[in-house]
Short mmCIF file of C-alpha atoms and ligand atoms in Angstrom, two decimals:
data_model
loop_
_atom_site.label_atom_id
_atom_site.label_comp_id
_atom_site.label_asym_id
_atom_site.label_seq_id
_atom_site.Cartn_x
_atom_site.Cartn_y
_atom_site.Cartn_z
CA MET A 182 340.86 102.79 -96.51
CA THR A 183 339.87 99.07 -96.26
CA TYR A 184 343.25 97.32 -96.19
CA GLY A 185 345.14 99.99 -94.28
CA GLY A 186 347.96 102.18 -95.05
CA ASN A 187 350.51 101.37 -92.36
CA THR A 188 353.76 99.49 -93.00
CA SER A 189 354.73 96.05 -91.86
CA CYS A 190 354.32 95.04 -88.25
CA ILE A 191 352.74 91.84 -86.80
CA GLU A 192 352.30 90.70 -83.23
CA ILE A 193 352.23 87.11 -82.27
CA ARG A 194 350.74 86.33 -78.88
CA THR A 195 351.87 82.71 -78.01
CA GLY A 196 349.82 80.18 -76.10
CA SER A 197 352.17 80.86 -73.08
CA ASN A 198 351.40 84.61 -73.59
CA GLN A 199 354.63 85.80 -74.79
CA ILE A 200 354.63 88.86 -76.93
CA LEU A 201 356.67 88.61 -80.16
CA ILE A 202 356.59 91.50 -82.54
CA PHE A 203 357.89 91.14 -86.14
CA ASP A 204 359.06 94.46 -87.77
CA GLY A 205 358.49 97.95 -86.50
CA GLY A 206 356.90 99.58 -89.51
CA THR A 207 354.34 102.30 -88.87
CA GLY A 208 351.84 99.71 -87.68
CA ILE A 209 353.74 99.35 -84.51
CA ARG A 210 352.38 102.71 -83.40
CA LEU A 211 348.81 101.36 -83.14
CA LEU A 212 350.10 98.09 -81.48
CA GLY A 213 351.83 100.25 -78.83
CA ASN A 214 348.48 101.99 -78.08
CA GLU A 215 346.77 98.64 -77.75
CA LEU A 216 349.47 97.15 -75.53
CA GLN A 217 349.15 100.23 -73.28
CA GLN A 218 345.53 99.81 -73.07
CA GLU A 219 345.83 96.11 -72.23
CA PHE A 220 348.56 96.31 -69.69
CA GLY A 221 347.61 99.65 -67.97
CA SER A 222 350.21 100.21 -65.17
CA HIS A 223 351.63 96.58 -65.52
CA PRO A 224 355.07 96.21 -67.17
CA ILE A 225 355.19 95.16 -70.75
CA ASN A 226 357.88 92.64 -71.78
CA ALA A 227 358.15 92.01 -75.48
CA HIS A 228 360.52 90.57 -78.12
CA ILE A 229 360.91 92.61 -81.33
CA PHE A 230 362.37 90.93 -84.37
CA PHE A 231 363.37 92.70 -87.51
CA SER A 232 363.33 91.18 -91.03
CA HIS A 233 365.66 94.02 -92.19
CA PHE A 234 366.21 97.74 -91.85
CA HIS A 235 364.49 99.26 -94.90
CA LEU A 236 362.48 102.27 -93.56
CA ASP A 237 359.04 100.57 -94.09
CA HIS A 238 360.07 98.03 -91.46
CA ILE A 239 361.58 100.29 -88.74
CA GLN A 240 360.08 103.77 -89.16
CA GLY A 241 357.33 103.27 -86.45
CA VAL A 242 359.77 102.42 -83.77
CA PRO A 243 360.30 105.93 -82.52
CA PHE A 244 356.51 106.29 -82.20
CA PHE A 245 356.01 103.08 -80.25
CA ARG A 246 354.90 104.57 -76.96
CA PRO A 247 355.67 101.68 -74.62
CA LEU A 248 359.41 102.45 -75.29
CA TYR A 249 358.80 105.66 -73.18
CA ASN A 250 357.77 103.72 -69.90
CA PRO A 251 360.68 102.76 -67.56
CA LYS A 252 358.75 99.74 -66.47
CA ASN A 253 358.86 98.07 -69.87
CA HIS A 254 361.45 95.80 -71.23
CA PHE A 255 362.12 95.15 -74.85
CA THR A 256 364.64 92.75 -76.51
CA PHE A 257 365.36 93.54 -80.21
CA TYR A 258 366.59 90.84 -82.50
CA PHE A 259 368.04 90.93 -86.01
CA ALA A 260 369.10 87.90 -87.97
CA GLY A 261 371.57 89.42 -90.38
CA ARG A 262 374.72 88.15 -91.80
CA ARG A 263 376.85 91.07 -91.14
CA ALA A 264 379.36 91.67 -88.41
CA GLY A 265 379.23 94.35 -85.74
CA ASN A 266 376.30 95.93 -83.69
CA LEU A 267 374.20 96.43 -86.78
CA LEU A 268 370.93 96.30 -84.96
CA GLY A 269 371.74 98.96 -82.28
CA ASP A 270 373.45 101.15 -84.84
CA ALA A 271 370.61 100.92 -87.41
CA LEU A 272 367.87 102.00 -84.87
CA ALA A 273 370.03 104.62 -83.23
CA GLY A 274 370.88 106.08 -86.70
CA MET A 275 367.28 106.48 -87.53
CA MET A 276 366.63 108.35 -84.28
CA ALA A 277 369.85 110.48 -84.29
CA ASN A 278 369.91 114.17 -84.63
CA PRO A 279 368.49 115.71 -86.86
CA TYR A 280 365.95 112.94 -87.64
CA PHE A 281 364.31 112.62 -84.26
CA PRO A 282 364.44 114.64 -81.04
CA VAL A 283 364.92 111.55 -78.69
CA ASP A 284 368.20 109.73 -78.84
CA LEU A 285 367.73 105.89 -78.70
CA SER A 286 370.10 105.80 -75.73
CA LYS A 287 367.77 108.17 -73.81
CA LEU A 288 364.76 106.08 -74.06
CA PRO A 289 363.41 105.21 -70.43
CA CYS A 290 362.58 101.55 -71.03
CA SER A 291 365.19 98.84 -70.46
CA ARG A 292 366.50 97.24 -73.64
CA GLU A 293 368.72 94.45 -74.97
CA TYR A 294 369.91 94.06 -78.62
CA VAL A 295 370.70 90.70 -80.01
CA ASP A 296 372.43 90.17 -83.41
CA LEU A 297 371.77 86.75 -84.41
CA SER A 298 373.22 84.67 -87.34
CA GLU A 299 370.96 82.30 -89.01
CA GLY A 300 369.79 79.40 -86.91
CA THR A 301 367.37 78.76 -84.06
CA ILE A 302 366.63 80.53 -80.87
CA GLU A 303 364.27 79.41 -78.04
CA LEU A 304 362.18 81.72 -75.90
CA ALA A 305 360.53 79.71 -73.28
CA ASP A 306 358.34 77.20 -75.15
CA THR A 307 358.65 78.96 -78.57
CA ARG A 308 361.21 78.00 -81.14
CA ILE A 309 362.16 80.57 -83.71
CA HIS A 310 364.19 79.56 -86.86
CA MET A 311 365.56 82.15 -89.21
CA LEU A 312 367.10 82.00 -92.63
CA PRO A 313 368.17 84.80 -95.16
CA LEU A 314 366.00 85.72 -98.08
CA ASN A 315 366.75 87.24 -101.43
CA HIS A 316 366.17 91.05 -100.94
CA PRO A 317 368.42 94.06 -101.80
CA GLN A 318 370.68 94.64 -98.80
CA GLY A 319 369.42 91.34 -97.26
CA CYS A 320 366.41 90.12 -95.26
CA ALA A 321 365.65 87.45 -92.81
CA GLY A 322 362.57 85.08 -92.85
CA TYR A 323 361.23 83.55 -89.65
CA ARG A 324 359.55 80.29 -88.83
CA ILE A 325 357.85 80.37 -85.37
CA VAL A 326 356.77 77.19 -83.64
CA GLN A 327 354.85 76.77 -80.35
CA ALA A 328 352.72 73.93 -79.13
CA GLY A 329 352.82 72.33 -82.47
CA LYS A 330 351.55 75.33 -84.48
CA VAL A 331 353.83 76.90 -87.08
CA ILE A 332 353.73 80.49 -88.37
CA ALA A 333 356.12 81.43 -91.33
CA TYR A 334 356.84 85.19 -91.88
CA CYS A 335 358.57 85.60 -95.20
CA THR A 336 358.12 89.15 -96.36
CA ASP A 337 360.46 91.17 -98.66
CA VAL A 338 361.55 88.31 -100.82
CA GLU A 339 362.17 88.06 -104.55
CA HIS A 340 361.73 84.48 -105.99
CA GLY A 341 363.91 82.77 -108.58
CA VAL A 342 367.22 82.41 -106.74
CA ALA A 343 367.65 78.82 -105.55
CA TRP A 344 369.25 79.41 -102.15
CA SER A 345 366.38 81.84 -101.19
CA ASP A 346 363.62 79.61 -102.52
CA ASN A 347 364.88 76.68 -100.66
CA ASN A 348 365.02 78.80 -97.41
CA VAL A 349 361.42 79.87 -98.03
CA GLN A 350 360.42 76.15 -98.47
CA THR A 351 362.28 75.34 -95.17
CA LEU A 352 360.58 78.15 -93.36
CA ALA A 353 357.11 77.67 -94.65
CA LYS A 354 357.06 73.78 -94.59
CA ASP A 355 353.73 72.61 -93.43
CA ALA A 356 353.01 75.85 -91.79
CA ASP A 357 349.59 76.59 -90.37
CA PHE A 358 349.90 80.14 -91.44
CA TYR A 359 352.30 81.53 -94.07
CA ILE A 360 352.66 85.23 -94.23
CA ALA A 361 353.92 85.98 -97.70
CA ASP A 362 355.20 88.96 -99.64
CA SER A 363 352.74 89.56 -102.40
CA GLN A 364 353.52 93.20 -103.41
CA TYR A 365 352.87 92.82 -107.10
CA THR A 366 350.47 91.36 -109.59
CA PRO A 367 351.90 88.87 -112.18
CA GLU A 368 351.77 91.52 -114.77
CA GLU A 369 353.70 94.07 -112.67
CA LEU A 370 356.43 91.68 -111.61
CA PRO A 371 358.60 91.77 -114.77
CA GLU A 372 359.21 95.52 -114.69
CA HIS A 373 360.18 95.30 -110.97
CA ALA A 374 362.90 92.61 -111.40
CA GLY A 375 365.52 93.28 -108.76
CA TRP A 376 363.24 95.17 -106.38
CA GLY A 377 363.12 92.35 -103.99
CA HIS A 378 359.46 91.36 -103.93
CA SER A 379 356.95 88.71 -105.07
CA SER A 380 353.62 88.59 -106.96
CA TRP A 381 350.50 87.27 -105.17
CA GLU A 382 350.59 84.24 -107.53
CA GLN A 383 354.13 83.40 -106.44
CA ALA A 384 353.15 83.87 -102.72
CA ILE A 385 350.46 81.16 -103.25
CA ASP A 386 352.46 78.93 -105.50
CA TYR A 387 355.39 78.82 -103.09
CA GLY A 388 352.93 78.31 -100.24
CA ILE A 389 351.31 75.37 -101.86
CA GLN A 390 354.63 73.85 -102.74
CA ALA A 391 355.67 74.09 -99.03
CA GLY A 392 352.36 72.53 -97.88
CA ALA A 393 351.14 75.79 -95.98
CA ARG A 394 347.55 75.40 -94.85
CA ARG A 395 346.66 79.09 -94.80
CA ILE A 396 348.32 81.91 -96.80
CA ALA A 397 348.13 85.55 -95.82
CA LEU A 398 348.95 87.92 -98.74
CA PHE A 399 351.07 90.66 -97.10
CA HIS A 400 353.10 93.70 -97.86
CA HIS A 401 350.71 95.12 -100.33
CA ASP A 402 352.01 97.64 -102.93
CA PRO A 403 351.21 101.14 -101.54
CA TYR A 404 350.23 102.17 -105.08
CA HIS A 405 347.38 99.69 -105.15
CA GLU A 406 343.98 101.09 -104.21
CA ASP A 407 341.29 99.03 -102.39
CA ALA A 408 339.57 98.15 -105.59
CA GLN A 409 342.67 96.69 -107.09
CA LEU A 410 343.36 94.67 -103.91
CA ASP A 411 339.83 93.36 -103.91
CA GLU A 412 340.26 92.19 -107.41
CA ILE A 413 343.73 90.61 -106.39
CA PHE A 414 342.09 88.55 -103.50
CA GLN A 415 339.14 87.49 -105.64
CA ASN A 416 341.61 85.93 -108.16
CA ALA A 417 343.81 84.58 -105.33
CA ARG A 418 340.88 82.71 -103.72
CA LEU A 419 340.19 80.92 -107.06
CA ARG A 420 343.82 79.67 -106.88
CA HIS A 421 343.84 78.65 -103.27
CA PRO A 422 340.76 78.28 -100.96
CA ASN A 423 342.61 79.25 -97.88
CA VAL A 424 344.08 82.61 -98.83
CA ILE A 425 343.38 85.70 -96.69
CA ALA A 426 344.24 89.33 -97.29
CA ALA A 427 346.39 90.87 -94.55
CA ARG A 428 344.89 94.10 -93.46
CA GLU A 429 345.17 96.55 -90.60
CA GLY A 430 344.11 95.11 -87.30
CA LEU A 431 343.45 91.57 -88.66
CA GLU A 432 343.50 88.94 -85.89
CA VAL A 433 343.78 85.32 -86.50
CA THR A 434 343.64 82.42 -84.02
CA LEU A 435 345.71 79.20 -84.68
ZN1 ZN B 145 362.74 95.82 -98.01
ZN1 ZN B 146 359.26 96.23 -97.01
#
């Protein structure tokens, strides 16, 4: 009730007013409503990046209403390491008969699909760097840089594997805002080895190590009630003064 029950979706509005969306969990439904209100009859042009295709990161896409307006244009990106049109196939598969009544190919908006390998892309004055993270079936972390400000988006990552820990450090280096997987408490972590997530303590420790200035604890365990999350954030603030709790509708200005 306090932190929200929707799954992963964040919007970044850059200084040059580009719309970047990271992940299409159920939160993207509410974002769609807000964009429709803001743009009215004007076209929406947005870039949608996926960290990976686990359901909690894509299942809001069919309910993102701006997709049903022919004036709108969306570019979808996925930074995977696999060959083929994984991005288009993954989204189409989720919306195929009998899972959803509207086939992805029948959506009225115009679309592009970009399968990226790791590396950097530039969109106008924004630079986006992506690297793989340790997670079952793979995941990509992102570093977004615009006008000297840095946001790192590193959710769905299990620490303790050198290549992935190094990638987190690269992505979050001196970040102004580090959005970090903090699904478990330190006590819960051992019984979830191999599940691909972090504790809130690890989120803070890796953030401090990278020199991140502000840390957002993100991807809360759906089994944690508000009271447990309140307790986690009280403890988290003792460890780092600049930690905030991600919650539904939270807006942050850098
Ligand atoms: Zn996942
Ligand atoms: Zn997830």
